[in-house]
JSON list of C-alpha atoms and ligand atoms in Angstrom, two decimals:
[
{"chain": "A", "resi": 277, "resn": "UNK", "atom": "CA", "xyz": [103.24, 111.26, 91.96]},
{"chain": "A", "resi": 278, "resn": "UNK", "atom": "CA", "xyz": [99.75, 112.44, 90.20]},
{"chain": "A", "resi": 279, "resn": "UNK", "atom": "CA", "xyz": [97.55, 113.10, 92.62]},
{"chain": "A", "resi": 280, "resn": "UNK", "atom": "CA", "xyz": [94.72, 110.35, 91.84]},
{"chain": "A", "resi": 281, "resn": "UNK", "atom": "CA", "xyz": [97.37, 107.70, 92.31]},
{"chain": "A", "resi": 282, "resn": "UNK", "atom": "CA", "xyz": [97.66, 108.60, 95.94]},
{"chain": "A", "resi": 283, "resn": "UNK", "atom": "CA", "xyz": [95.38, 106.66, 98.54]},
{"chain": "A", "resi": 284, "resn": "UNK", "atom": "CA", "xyz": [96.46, 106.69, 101.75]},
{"chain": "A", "resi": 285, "resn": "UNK", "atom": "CA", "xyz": [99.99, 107.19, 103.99]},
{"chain": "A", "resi": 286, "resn": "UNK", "atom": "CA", "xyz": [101.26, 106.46, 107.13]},
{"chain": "A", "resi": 287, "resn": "UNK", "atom": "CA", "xyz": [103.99, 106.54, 109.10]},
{"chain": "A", "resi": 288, "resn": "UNK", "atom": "CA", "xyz": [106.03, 103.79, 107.45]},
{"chain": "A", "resi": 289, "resn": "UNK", "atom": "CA", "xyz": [104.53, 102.90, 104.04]},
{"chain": "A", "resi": 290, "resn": "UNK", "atom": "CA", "xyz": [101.65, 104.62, 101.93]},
{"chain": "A", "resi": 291, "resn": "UNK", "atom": "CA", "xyz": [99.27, 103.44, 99.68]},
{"chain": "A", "resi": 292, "resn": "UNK", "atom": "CA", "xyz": [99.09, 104.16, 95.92]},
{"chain": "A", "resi": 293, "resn": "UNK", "atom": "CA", "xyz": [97.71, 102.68, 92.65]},
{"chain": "A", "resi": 294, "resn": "UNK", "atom": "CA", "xyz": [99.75, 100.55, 90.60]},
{"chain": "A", "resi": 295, "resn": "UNK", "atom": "CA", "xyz": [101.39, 101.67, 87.89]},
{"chain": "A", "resi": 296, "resn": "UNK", "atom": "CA", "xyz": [102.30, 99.79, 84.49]},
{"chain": "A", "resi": 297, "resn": "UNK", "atom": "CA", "xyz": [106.34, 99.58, 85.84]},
{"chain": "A", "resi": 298, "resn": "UNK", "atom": "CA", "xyz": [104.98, 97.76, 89.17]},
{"chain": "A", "resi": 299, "resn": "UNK", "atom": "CA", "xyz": [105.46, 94.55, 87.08]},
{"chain": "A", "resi": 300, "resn": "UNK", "atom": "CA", "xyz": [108.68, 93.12, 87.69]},
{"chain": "A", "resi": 301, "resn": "UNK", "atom": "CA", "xyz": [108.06, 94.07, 91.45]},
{"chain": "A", "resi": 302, "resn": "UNK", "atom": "CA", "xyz": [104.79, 91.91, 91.16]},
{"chain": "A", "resi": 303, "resn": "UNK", "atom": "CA", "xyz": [106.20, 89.60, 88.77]},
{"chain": "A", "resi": 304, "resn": "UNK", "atom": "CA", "xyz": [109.49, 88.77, 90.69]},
{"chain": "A", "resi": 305, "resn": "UNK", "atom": "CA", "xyz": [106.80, 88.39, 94.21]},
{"chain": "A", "resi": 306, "resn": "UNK", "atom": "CA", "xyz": [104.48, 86.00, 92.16]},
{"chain": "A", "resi": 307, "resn": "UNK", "atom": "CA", "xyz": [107.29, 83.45, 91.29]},
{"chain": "A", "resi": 308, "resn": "UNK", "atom": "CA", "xyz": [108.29, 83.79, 95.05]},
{"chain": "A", "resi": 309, "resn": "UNK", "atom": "CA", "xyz": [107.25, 80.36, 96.59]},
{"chain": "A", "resi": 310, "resn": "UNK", "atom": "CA", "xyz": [108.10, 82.02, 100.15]},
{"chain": "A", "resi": 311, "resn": "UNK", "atom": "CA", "xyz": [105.48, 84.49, 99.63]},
{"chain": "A", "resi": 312, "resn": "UNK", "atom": "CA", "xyz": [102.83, 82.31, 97.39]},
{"chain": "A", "resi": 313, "resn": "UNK", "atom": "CA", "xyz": [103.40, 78.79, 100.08]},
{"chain": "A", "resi": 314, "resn": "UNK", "atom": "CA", "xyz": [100.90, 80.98, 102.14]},
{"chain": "A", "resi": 315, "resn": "UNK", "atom": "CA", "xyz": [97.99, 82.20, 99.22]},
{"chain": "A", "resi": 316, "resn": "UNK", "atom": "CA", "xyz": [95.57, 79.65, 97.94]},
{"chain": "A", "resi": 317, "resn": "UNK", "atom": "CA", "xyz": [96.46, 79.73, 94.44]},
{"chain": "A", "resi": 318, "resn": "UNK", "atom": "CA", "xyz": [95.78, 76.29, 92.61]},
{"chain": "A", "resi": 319, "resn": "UNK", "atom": "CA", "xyz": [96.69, 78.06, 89.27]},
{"chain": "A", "resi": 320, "resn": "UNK", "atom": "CA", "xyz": [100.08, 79.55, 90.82]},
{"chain": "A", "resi": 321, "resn": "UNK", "atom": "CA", "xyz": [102.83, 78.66, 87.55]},
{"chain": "A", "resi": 322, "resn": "UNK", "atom": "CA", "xyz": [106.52, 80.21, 89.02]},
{"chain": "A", "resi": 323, "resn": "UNK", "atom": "CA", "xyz": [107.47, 79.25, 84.96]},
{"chain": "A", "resi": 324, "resn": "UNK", "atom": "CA", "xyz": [105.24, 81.73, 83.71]},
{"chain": "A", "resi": 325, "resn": "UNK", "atom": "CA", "xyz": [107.43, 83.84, 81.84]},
{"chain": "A", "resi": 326, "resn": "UNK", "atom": "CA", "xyz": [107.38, 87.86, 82.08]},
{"chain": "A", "resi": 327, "resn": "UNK", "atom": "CA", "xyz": [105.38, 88.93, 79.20]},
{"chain": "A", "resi": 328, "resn": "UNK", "atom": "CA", "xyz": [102.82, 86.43, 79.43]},
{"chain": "A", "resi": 329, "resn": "UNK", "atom": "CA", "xyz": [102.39, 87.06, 83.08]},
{"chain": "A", "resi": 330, "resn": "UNK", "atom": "CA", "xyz": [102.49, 91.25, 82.55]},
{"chain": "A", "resi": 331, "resn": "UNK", "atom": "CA", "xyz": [99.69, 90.52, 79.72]},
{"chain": "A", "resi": 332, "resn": "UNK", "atom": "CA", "xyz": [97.41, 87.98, 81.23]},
{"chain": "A", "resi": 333, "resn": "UNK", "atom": "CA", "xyz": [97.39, 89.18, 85.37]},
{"chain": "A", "resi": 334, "resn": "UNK", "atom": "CA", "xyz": [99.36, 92.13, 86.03]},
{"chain": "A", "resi": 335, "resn": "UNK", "atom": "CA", "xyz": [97.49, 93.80, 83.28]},
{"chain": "A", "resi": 336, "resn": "UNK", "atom": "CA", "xyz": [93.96, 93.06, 84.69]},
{"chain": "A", "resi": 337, "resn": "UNK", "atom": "CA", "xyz": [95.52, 94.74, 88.39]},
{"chain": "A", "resi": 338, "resn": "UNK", "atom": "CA", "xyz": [96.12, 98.45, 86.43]},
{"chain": "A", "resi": 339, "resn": "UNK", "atom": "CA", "xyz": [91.97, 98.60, 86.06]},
{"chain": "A", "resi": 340, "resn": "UNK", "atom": "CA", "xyz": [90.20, 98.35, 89.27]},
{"chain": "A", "resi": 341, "resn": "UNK", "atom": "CA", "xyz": [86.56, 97.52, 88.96]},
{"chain": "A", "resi": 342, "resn": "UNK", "atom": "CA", "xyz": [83.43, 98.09, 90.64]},
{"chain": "A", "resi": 343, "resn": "UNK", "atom": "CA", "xyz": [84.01, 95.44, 92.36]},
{"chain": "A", "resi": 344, "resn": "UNK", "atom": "CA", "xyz": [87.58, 94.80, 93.34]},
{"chain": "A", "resi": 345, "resn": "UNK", "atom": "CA", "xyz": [90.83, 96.75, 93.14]},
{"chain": "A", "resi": 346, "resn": "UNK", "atom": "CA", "xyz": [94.46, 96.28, 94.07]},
{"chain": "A", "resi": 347, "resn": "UNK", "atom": "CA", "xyz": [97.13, 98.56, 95.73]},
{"chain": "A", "resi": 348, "resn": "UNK", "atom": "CA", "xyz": [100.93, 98.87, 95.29]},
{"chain": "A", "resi": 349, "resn": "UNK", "atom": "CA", "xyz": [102.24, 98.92, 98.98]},
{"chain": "A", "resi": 350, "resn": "UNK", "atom": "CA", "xyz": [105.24, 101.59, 99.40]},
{"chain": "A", "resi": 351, "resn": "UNK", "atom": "CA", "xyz": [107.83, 102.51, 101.63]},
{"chain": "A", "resi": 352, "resn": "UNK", "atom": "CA", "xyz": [108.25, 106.18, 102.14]},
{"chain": "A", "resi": 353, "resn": "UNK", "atom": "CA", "xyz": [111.70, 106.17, 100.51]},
{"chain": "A", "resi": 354, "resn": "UNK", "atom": "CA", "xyz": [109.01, 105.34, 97.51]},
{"chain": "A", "resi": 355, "resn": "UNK", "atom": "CA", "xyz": [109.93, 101.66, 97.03]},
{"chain": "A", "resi": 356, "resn": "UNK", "atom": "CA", "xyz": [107.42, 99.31, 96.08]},
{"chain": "A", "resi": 357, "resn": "UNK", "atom": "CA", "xyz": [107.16, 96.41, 98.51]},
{"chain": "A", "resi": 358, "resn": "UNK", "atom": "CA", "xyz": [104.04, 95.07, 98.50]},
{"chain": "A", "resi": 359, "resn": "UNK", "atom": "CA", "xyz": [100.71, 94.83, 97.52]},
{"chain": "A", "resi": 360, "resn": "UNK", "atom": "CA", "xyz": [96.84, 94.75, 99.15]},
{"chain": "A", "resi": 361, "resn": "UNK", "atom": "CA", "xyz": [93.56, 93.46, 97.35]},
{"chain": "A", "resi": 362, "resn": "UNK", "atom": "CA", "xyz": [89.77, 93.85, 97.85]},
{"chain": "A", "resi": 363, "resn": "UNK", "atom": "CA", "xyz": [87.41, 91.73, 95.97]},
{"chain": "A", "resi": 364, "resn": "UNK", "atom": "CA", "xyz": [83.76, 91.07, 96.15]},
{"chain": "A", "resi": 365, "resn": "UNK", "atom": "CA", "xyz": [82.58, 94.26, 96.72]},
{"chain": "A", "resi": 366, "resn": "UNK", "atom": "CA", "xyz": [78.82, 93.87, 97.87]},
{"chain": "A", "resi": 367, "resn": "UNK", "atom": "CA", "xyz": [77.62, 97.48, 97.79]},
{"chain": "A", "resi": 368, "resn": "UNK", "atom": "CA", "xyz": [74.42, 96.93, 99.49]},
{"chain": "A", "resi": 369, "resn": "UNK", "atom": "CA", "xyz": [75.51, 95.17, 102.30]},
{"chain": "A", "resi": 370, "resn": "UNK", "atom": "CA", "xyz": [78.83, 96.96, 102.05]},
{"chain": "A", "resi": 371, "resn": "UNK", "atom": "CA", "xyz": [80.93, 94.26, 102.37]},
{"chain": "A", "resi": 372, "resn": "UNK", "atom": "CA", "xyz": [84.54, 92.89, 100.40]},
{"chain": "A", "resi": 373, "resn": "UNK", "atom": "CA", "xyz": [86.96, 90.57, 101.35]},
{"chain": "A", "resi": 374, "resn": "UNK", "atom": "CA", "xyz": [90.81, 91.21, 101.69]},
{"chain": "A", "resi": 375, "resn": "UNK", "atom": "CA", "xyz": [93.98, 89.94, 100.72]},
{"chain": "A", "resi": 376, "resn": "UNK", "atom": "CA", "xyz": [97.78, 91.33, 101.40]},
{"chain": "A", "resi": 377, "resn": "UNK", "atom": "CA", "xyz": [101.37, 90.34, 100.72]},
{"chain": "A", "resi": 378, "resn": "UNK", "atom": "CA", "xyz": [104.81, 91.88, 101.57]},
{"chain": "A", "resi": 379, "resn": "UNK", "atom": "CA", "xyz": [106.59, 90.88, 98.88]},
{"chain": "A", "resi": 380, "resn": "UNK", "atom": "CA", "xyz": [110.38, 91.87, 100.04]},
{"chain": "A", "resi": 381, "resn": "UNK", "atom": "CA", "xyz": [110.92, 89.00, 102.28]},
{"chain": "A", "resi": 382, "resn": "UNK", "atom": "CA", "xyz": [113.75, 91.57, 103.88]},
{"chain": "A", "resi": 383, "resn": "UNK", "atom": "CA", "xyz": [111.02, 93.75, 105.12]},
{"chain": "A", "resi": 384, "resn": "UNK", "atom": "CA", "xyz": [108.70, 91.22, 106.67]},
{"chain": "A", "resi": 385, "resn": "UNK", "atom": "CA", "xyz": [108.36, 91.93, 110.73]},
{"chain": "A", "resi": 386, "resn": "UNK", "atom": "CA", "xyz": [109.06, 95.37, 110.62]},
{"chain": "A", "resi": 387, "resn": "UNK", "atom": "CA", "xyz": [105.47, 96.29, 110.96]},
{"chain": "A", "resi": 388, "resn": "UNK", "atom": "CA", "xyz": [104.31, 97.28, 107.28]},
{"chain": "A", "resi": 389, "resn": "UNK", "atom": "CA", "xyz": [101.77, 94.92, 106.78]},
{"chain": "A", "resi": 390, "resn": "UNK", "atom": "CA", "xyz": [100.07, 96.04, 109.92]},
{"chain": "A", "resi": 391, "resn": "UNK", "atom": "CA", "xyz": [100.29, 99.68, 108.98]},
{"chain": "A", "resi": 392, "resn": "UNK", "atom": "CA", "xyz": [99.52, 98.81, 105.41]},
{"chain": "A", "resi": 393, "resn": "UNK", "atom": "CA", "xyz": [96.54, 96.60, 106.48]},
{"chain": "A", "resi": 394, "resn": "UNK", "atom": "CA", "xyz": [94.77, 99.65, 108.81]},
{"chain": "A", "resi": 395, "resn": "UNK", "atom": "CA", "xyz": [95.26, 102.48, 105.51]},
{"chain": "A", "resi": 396, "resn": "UNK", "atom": "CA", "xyz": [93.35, 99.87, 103.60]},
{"chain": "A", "resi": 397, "resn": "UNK", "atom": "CA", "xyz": [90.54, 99.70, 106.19]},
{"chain": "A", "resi": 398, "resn": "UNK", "atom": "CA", "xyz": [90.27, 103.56, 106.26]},
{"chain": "A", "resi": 399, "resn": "UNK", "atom": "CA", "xyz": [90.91, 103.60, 102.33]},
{"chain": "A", "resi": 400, "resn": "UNK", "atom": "CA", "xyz": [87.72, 101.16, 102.29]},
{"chain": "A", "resi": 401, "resn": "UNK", "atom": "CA", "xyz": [85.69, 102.79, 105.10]},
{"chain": "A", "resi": 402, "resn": "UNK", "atom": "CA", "xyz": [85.79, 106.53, 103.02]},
{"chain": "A", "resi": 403, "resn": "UNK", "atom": "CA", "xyz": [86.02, 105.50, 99.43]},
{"chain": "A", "resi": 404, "resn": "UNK", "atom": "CA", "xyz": [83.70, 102.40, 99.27]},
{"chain": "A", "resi": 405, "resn": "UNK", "atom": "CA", "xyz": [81.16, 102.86, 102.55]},
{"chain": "A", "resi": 406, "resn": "UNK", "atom": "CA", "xyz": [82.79, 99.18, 103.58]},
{"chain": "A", "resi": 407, "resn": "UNK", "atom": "CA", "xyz": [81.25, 98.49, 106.82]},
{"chain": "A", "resi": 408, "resn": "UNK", "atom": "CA", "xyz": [82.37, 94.68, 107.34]},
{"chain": "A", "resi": 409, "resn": "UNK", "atom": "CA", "xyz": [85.73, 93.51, 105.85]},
{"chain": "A", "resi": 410, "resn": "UNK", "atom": "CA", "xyz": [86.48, 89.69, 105.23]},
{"chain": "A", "resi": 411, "resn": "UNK", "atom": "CA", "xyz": [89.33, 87.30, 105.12]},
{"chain": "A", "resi": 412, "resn": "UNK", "atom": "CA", "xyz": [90.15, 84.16, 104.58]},
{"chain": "A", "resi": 413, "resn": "UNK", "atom": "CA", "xyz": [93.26, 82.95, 105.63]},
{"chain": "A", "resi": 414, "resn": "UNK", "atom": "CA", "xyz": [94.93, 79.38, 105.39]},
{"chain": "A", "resi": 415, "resn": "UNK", "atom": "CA", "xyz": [94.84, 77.28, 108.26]},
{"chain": "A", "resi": 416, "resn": "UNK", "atom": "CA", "xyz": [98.75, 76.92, 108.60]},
{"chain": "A", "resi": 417, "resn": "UNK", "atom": "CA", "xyz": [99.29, 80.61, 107.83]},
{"chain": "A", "resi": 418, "resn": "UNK", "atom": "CA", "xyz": [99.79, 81.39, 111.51]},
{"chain": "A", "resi": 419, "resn": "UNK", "atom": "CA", "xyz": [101.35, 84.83, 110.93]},
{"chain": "A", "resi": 420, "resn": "UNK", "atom": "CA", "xyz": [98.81, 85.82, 108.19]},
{"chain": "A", "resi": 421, "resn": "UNK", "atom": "CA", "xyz": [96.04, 85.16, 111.26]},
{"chain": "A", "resi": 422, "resn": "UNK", "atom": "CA", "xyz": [97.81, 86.75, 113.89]},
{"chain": "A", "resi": 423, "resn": "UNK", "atom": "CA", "xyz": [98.35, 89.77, 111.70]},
{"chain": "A", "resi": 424, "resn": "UNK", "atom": "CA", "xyz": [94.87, 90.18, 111.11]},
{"chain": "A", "resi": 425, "resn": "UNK", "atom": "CA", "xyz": [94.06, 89.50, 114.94]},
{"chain": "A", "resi": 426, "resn": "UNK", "atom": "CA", "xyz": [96.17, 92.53, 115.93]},
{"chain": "A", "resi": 427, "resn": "UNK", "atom": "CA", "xyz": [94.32, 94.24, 113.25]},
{"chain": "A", "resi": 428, "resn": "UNK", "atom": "CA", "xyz": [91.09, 93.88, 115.19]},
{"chain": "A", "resi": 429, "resn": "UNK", "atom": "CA", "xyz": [89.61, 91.01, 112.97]},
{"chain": "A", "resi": 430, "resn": "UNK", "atom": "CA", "xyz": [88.10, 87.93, 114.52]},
{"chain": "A", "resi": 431, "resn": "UNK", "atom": "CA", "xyz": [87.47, 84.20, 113.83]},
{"chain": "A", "resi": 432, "resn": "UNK", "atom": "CA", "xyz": [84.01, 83.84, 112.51]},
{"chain": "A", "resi": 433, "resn": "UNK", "atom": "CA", "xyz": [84.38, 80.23, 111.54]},
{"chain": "A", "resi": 434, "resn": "UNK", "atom": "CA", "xyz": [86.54, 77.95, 109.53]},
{"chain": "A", "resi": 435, "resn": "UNK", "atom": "CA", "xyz": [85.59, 77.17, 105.14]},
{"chain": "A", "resi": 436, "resn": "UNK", "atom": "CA", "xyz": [87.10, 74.73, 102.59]},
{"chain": "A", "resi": 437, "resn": "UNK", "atom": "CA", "xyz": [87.31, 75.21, 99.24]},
{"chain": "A", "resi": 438, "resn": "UNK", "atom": "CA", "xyz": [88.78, 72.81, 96.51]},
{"chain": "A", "resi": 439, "resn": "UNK", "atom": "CA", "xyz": [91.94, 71.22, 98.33]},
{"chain": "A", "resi": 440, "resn": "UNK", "atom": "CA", "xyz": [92.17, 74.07, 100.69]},
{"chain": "A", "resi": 441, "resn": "UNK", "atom": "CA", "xyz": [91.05, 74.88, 104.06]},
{"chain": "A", "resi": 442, "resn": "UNK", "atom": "CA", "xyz": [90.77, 78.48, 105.37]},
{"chain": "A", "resi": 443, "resn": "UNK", "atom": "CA", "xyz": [89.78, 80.13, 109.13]},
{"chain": "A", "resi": 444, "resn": "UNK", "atom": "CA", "xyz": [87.36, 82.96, 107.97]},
{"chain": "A", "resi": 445, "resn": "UNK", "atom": "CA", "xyz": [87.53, 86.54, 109.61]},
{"chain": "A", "resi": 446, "resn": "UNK", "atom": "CA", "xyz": [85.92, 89.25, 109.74]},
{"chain": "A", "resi": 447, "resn": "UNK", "atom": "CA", "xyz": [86.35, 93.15, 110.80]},
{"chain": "A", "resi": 448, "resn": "UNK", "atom": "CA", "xyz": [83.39, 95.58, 111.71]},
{"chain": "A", "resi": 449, "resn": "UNK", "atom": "CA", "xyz": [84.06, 98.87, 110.79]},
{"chain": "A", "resi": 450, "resn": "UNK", "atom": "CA", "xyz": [82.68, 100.66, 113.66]},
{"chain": "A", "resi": 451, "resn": "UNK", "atom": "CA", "xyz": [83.57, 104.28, 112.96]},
{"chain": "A", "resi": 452, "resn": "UNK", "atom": "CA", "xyz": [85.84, 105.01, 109.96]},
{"chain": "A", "resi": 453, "resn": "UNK", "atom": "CA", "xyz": [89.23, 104.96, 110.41]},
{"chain": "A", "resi": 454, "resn": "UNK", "atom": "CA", "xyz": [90.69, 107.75, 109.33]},
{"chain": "B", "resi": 1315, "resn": "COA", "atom": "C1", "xyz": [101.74, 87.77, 106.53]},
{"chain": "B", "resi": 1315, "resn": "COA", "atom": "C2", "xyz": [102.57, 88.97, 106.10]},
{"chain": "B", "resi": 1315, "resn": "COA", "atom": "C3", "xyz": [101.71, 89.89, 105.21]},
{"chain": "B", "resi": 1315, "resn": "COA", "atom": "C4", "xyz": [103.02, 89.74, 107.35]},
{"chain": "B", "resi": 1315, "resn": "COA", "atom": "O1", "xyz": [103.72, 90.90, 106.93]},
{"chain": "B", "resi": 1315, "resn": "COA", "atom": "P1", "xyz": [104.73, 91.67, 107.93]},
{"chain": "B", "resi": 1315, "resn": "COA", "atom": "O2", "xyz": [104.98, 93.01, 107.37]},
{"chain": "B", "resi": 1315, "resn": "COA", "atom": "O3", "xyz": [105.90, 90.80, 108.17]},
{"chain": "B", "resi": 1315, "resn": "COA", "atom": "O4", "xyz": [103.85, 91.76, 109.24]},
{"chain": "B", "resi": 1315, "resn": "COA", "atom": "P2", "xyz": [104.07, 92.83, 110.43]},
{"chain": "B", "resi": 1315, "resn": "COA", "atom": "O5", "xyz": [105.52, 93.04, 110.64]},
{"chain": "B", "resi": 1315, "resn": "COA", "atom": "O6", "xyz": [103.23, 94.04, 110.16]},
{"chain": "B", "resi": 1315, "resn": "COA", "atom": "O7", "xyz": [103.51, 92.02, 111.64]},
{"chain": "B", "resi": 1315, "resn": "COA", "atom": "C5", "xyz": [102.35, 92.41, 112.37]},
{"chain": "B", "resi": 1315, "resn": "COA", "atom": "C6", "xyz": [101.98, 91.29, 113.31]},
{"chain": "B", "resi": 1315, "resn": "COA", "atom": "O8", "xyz": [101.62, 90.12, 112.56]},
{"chain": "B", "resi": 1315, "resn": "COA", "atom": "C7", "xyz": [102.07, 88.95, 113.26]},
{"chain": "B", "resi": 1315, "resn": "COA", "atom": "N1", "xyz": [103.13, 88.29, 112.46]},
{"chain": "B", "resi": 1315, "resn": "COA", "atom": "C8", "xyz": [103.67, 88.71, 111.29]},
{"chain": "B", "resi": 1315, "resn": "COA", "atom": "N2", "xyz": [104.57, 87.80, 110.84]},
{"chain": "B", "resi": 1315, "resn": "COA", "atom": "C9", "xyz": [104.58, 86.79, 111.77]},
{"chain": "B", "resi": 1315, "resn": "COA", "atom": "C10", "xyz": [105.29, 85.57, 111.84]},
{"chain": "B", "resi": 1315, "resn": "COA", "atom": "N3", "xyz": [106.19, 85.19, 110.90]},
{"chain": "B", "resi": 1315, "resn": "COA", "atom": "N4", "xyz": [105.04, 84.75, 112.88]},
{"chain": "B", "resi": 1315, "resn": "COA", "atom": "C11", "xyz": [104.13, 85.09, 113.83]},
{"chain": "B", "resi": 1315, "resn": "COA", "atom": "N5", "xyz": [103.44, 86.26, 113.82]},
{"chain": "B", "resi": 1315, "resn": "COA", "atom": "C12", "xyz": [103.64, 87.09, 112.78]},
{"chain": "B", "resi": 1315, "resn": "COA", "atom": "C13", "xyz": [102.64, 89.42, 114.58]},
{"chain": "B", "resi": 1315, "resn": "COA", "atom": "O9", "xyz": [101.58, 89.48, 115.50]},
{"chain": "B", "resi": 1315, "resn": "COA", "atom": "C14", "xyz": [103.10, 90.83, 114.20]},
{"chain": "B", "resi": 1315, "resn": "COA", "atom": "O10", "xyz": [103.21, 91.69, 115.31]},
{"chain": "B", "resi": 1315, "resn": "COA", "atom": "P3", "xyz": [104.59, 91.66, 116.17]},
{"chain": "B", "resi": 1315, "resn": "COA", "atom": "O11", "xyz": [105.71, 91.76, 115.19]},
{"chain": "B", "resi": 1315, "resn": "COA", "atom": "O12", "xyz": [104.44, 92.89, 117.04]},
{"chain": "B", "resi": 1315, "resn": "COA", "atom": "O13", "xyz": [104.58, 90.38, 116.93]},
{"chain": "B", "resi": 1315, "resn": "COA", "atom": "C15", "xyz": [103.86, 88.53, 105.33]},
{"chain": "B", "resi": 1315, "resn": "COA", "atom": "O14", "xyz": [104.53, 87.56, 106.10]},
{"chain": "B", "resi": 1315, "resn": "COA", "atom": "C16", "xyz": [103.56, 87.95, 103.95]},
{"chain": "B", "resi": 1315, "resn": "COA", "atom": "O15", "xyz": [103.45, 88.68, 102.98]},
{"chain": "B", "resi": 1315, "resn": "COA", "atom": "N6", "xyz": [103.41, 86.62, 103.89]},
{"chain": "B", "resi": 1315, "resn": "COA", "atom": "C17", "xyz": [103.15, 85.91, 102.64]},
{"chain": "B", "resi": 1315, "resn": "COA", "atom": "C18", "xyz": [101.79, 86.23, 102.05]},
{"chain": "B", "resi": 1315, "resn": "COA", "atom": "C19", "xyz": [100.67, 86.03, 103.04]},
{"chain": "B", "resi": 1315, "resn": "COA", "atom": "O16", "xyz": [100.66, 85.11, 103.84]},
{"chain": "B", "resi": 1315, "resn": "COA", "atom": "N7", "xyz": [99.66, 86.93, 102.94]},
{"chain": "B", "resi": 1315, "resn": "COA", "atom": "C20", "xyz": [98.45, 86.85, 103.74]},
{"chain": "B", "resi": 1315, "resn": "COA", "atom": "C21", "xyz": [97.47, 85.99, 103.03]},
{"chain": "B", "resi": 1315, "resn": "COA", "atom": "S1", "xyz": [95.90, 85.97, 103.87]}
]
């Protein structure tokens, strides 16, 4: 693995950028209605087919921005299994908002996303000077909001948005994890 693709390990899973053969991974996760039941996705098509999903959203995940970025989740054995997402980087207030998914259904409860969720927060902390870190979960996504308790996020309030309601939460990156 090249060196700048590298962000972050730990004991069960590390953190890399994703690569152009992540597709199928992400493709065969996105037409998962197990996994996307749970995101807020009013545009969500399962019949997209490969090469017009690989063109028109994978495509746009190979270039983080300024302003958001997404990781390819890994097992140590080097398997990709998921993915995490920041978006709405606010530089001066040093703020973003986060996303994650475990996209081998196989794997879920066996403690990646936690692991996966706590690189991202030191990823964030050293990289982009993130001092507060956002989510907004769905309001039946009870494992998606207990996750993010353990974390060490907490319930600032509650937000709707087209059909969809959320519980908003927020982590305060006291000292960077490292
Ligand atoms: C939510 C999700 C990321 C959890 O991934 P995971 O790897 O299974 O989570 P972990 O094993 O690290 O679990 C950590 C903690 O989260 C909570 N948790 C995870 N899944 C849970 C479930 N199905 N029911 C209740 N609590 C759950 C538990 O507190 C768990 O700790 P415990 O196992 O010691 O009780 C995964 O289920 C997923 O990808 N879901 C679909 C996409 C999604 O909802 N993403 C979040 C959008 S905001």
């Amino acid at each position: 693995m090249f060196e700048q693709e590298f962000v972050r390990r730990g004991a069960k899973c590390y953190l890399r950028r994703v690569r152009p053969e992540d597709a199928e991974h992400f493709f065969r996760w996105y037409c998962d209605g197990r996994i996307q039941e749970h995101l807020a996705n009013p545009w969500w098509n399962p019949r997209i087919d490969f090469d017009a999903y690989r063109l028109f959203r994978f495509s746009l995940y190979l270039e983080p921005s300024e302003f958001s970025g997404v990781l390819t989740i890994c097992s140590l054995e080097g398997e990709p299994i998921g993915l995490v997402n920041y978006f709405d980087i606010d530089d001066q207030n040093k703020v973003c908002e986060v996303g994650i998914i475990i996209g081998e259904v196989r794997l879920w409860r066996q403690g990646y996303a936690l692991e996966a969720l706590r690189l991202l927060i030191g990823f964030l902390s050293r990289e982009h000077g993130i001092l507060s870190i956002q989510a907004r979960i769905l309001e039946e996504n009870v494992a998606s909001q207990k996750l993010f308790t353990k974390v060490g996020f907490v319930q600032t309030g509650t937000s709707r948005e087209q059909d969809f309601a959320f519980l908003d939460y927020q982590y305060s990156v006291m000292s960077p994890i490292s």
